[in-house]
Coordinates of C-alpha atoms in Angstrom, one line a residue:
M10 CA 81.8 116.2 82.6
K11 CA 80.3 117.8 79.6
N12 CA 82.9 116.6 77.1
R13 CA 81.9 113.0 76.1
F14 CA 85.5 112.1 75.1
L15 CA 87.0 113.2 78.4
N16 CA 84.2 111.3 80.2
L17 CA 85.0 108.1 78.2
L18 CA 88.8 108.6 78.7
S19 CA 88.3 109.0 82.5
F20 CA 86.3 105.7 82.6
V21 CA 88.9 103.8 80.6
V22 CA 91.8 105.1 82.6
Y23 CA 90.0 104.3 85.9
D24 CA 89.1 100.8 84.6
Y25 CA 92.7 100.2 83.6
L26 CA 94.1 101.3 87.0
A27 CA 91.4 99.3 88.9
S28 CA 92.4 96.2 87.0
V29 CA 96.1 96.7 87.6
V30 CA 95.4 97.2 91.4
S31 CA 93.3 94.1 91.3
V32 CA 96.2 92.1 89.9
F33 CA 98.5 93.1 92.7
L34 CA 95.8 92.5 95.4
A35 CA 94.9 89.2 93.9
F36 CA 98.5 88.0 93.9
F37 CA 98.9 89.2 97.5
I38 CA 95.7 87.7 98.8
S39 CA 95.8 84.4 96.9
N40 CA 99.3 83.6 98.2
E41 CA 100.4 82.8 94.6
R42 CA 104.1 82.9 94.6
I43 CA 105.9 85.2 92.3
D44 CA 109.1 83.3 92.2
F45 CA 112.1 84.3 90.3
I46 CA 112.0 81.2 88.2
W47 CA 108.6 82.0 86.7
P48 CA 108.1 85.8 87.0
D49 CA 106.6 85.6 83.5
K50 CA 103.3 84.4 85.0
F51 CA 102.9 87.6 87.0
V52 CA 104.0 89.8 84.1
F53 CA 101.7 87.9 81.7
V54 CA 98.7 88.4 84.0
A55 CA 99.7 92.0 84.9
I56 CA 99.8 93.0 81.2
L57 CA 97.1 90.8 79.8
W58 CA 94.4 91.2 82.5
P59 CA 93.9 95.0 82.1
A60 CA 93.9 94.8 78.3
V61 CA 91.3 92.1 78.3
V62 CA 89.2 93.9 80.9
L63 CA 89.1 97.0 78.8
F64 CA 88.3 95.0 75.7
C65 CA 85.5 93.0 77.4
M66 CA 84.0 96.2 79.0
Y67 CA 83.9 97.7 75.5
I68 CA 82.2 94.6 74.1
V69 CA 79.5 94.6 76.8
K70 CA 79.1 98.4 76.1
I71 CA 79.9 99.7 79.5
Y72 CA 81.4 102.9 78.1
N73 CA 78.1 103.8 76.3
I74 CA 76.0 104.1 79.5
L75 CA 74.7 107.3 81.0
W76 CA 75.5 106.3 84.6
R77 CA 73.1 108.9 86.0
F78 CA 70.2 106.7 84.8
S79 CA 71.9 103.3 85.4
G80 CA 70.4 100.4 87.2
F81 CA 71.0 96.8 88.1
N82 CA 71.3 95.8 84.4
E83 CA 74.5 97.8 84.2
V84 CA 75.9 96.0 87.2
L85 CA 75.2 92.7 85.4
R86 CA 77.0 94.1 82.4
I87 CA 80.1 94.8 84.6
L88 CA 79.9 91.3 86.0
A89 CA 79.6 89.8 82.5
G90 CA 82.6 91.8 81.3
C91 CA 84.7 90.8 84.3
F92 CA 83.6 87.1 83.9
A93 CA 84.5 87.2 80.2
S94 CA 87.9 88.7 81.1
M95 CA 88.5 86.0 83.7
V96 CA 87.7 83.2 81.2
A97 CA 89.8 84.8 78.3
T98 CA 92.8 85.5 80.5
A99 CA 92.7 82.0 82.1
I100 CA 92.5 80.3 78.7
A101 CA 95.3 82.4 77.3
Q102 CA 97.5 81.8 80.3
K103 CA 96.9 78.0 80.3
G104 CA 97.7 78.1 76.6
V105 CA 101.1 79.8 77.2
F106 CA 102.2 78.1 80.5
G107 CA 100.2 74.9 80.4
S108 CA 99.9 73.1 83.7
L109 CA 102.6 75.4 85.2
G110 CA 100.1 78.3 85.1
I111 CA 98.4 80.2 87.8
N112 CA 95.6 78.6 89.9
L113 CA 92.0 79.3 89.1
S114 CA 91.6 80.9 92.5
L115 CA 93.7 83.8 91.4
Y116 CA 91.3 84.5 88.5
I117 CA 88.3 84.3 90.8
V118 CA 89.9 86.9 93.2
L119 CA 90.7 89.0 90.1
F120 CA 87.1 88.8 89.0
F121 CA 85.8 89.9 92.3
F122 CA 88.2 92.8 92.9
T123 CA 87.8 94.2 89.4
A124 CA 84.0 93.9 89.5
I125 CA 83.8 95.5 92.9
F126 CA 86.2 98.4 92.1
I127 CA 84.5 99.2 88.8
T128 CA 81.0 98.9 90.3
I129 CA 81.8 101.1 93.2
H130 CA 83.3 103.7 90.9
R131 CA 80.3 103.8 88.6
Y132 CA 77.9 104.2 91.6
I133 CA 80.0 107.0 92.9
V134 CA 79.8 108.7 89.5
K135 CA 76.0 108.1 89.5
Y136 CA 75.7 109.6 93.0
F137 CA 77.5 112.8 92.0
A138 CA 75.7 113.1 88.7
I139 CA 72.3 112.9 90.5
K140 CA 73.5 115.4 93.1
Q141 CA 74.7 117.8 90.4
A142 CA 71.4 117.4 88.5
K143 CA 69.4 118.2 91.7
R144 CA 71.6 121.2 92.4
T145 CA 71.1 122.6 89.0
S146 CA 67.4 121.9 89.0
N147 CA 67.0 123.7 92.3
K148 CA 68.9 126.7 90.8
Q149 CA 66.8 126.8 87.7
K150 CA 63.2 126.2 88.5
S151 CA 61.3 125.9 85.4
A152 CA 59.1 128.8 84.4
V153 CA 56.8 126.4 82.6
S154 CA 54.1 124.9 84.8
G155 CA 50.8 123.3 84.0
N156 CA 49.9 120.3 81.9
V157 CA 52.2 118.2 79.9
M158 CA 51.3 116.4 76.6
I159 CA 53.4 113.5 75.4
I160 CA 52.5 112.3 71.9
G161 CA 53.7 109.0 70.3
A162 CA 56.3 107.9 72.8
G163 CA 55.0 104.5 73.6
S164 CA 56.5 102.8 76.6
A165 CA 59.1 105.6 77.0
G166 CA 56.2 108.1 77.2
E167 CA 54.5 105.9 79.8
A168 CA 57.8 105.9 81.8
I169 CA 58.0 109.7 81.6
I170 CA 54.4 110.1 82.7
N171 CA 55.1 107.8 85.7
E172 CA 58.2 109.8 86.6
L173 CA 56.4 113.1 86.3
S174 CA 53.5 111.9 88.5
N175 CA 55.8 110.3 91.1
D176 CA 58.4 113.1 91.4
S177 CA 57.3 115.9 93.8
D178 CA 60.0 118.2 92.4
V179 CA 58.5 118.4 89.0

């Protein structure tokens, strides 16, 4: 997507949906009962978890990343955001419900499902962005050929030189 706002909006909507699906799967897998006496626990987690996930992902700056150039550090950011979400939601839930709250195992399952869904999505986005870039680069072979001079770029220039020398397409 060329429009930055639509790109951001699509990531936020996907993260919200992934965290909602994670709540349902976590309750299903962890055998946490949604009884009619305490349906508030499920509603509390189902509403709070997606909101906290979006907030924590914003805090760890997941929405500012160009996913075409992402690496393992961005996966660590996703894990940090999901872990912070797990801790914040568990603390809030224990504060509201006390000892009658949800087991910690549910939050661990929530953490794993949300982290897996978001990471898979981001790597799918990365795959298609790289594929799109290769397709456009094959269509538009550069008319400029010859030597390249990079002045005053420091370590970024060194990375560019390494990329240029290692890439056979350039």
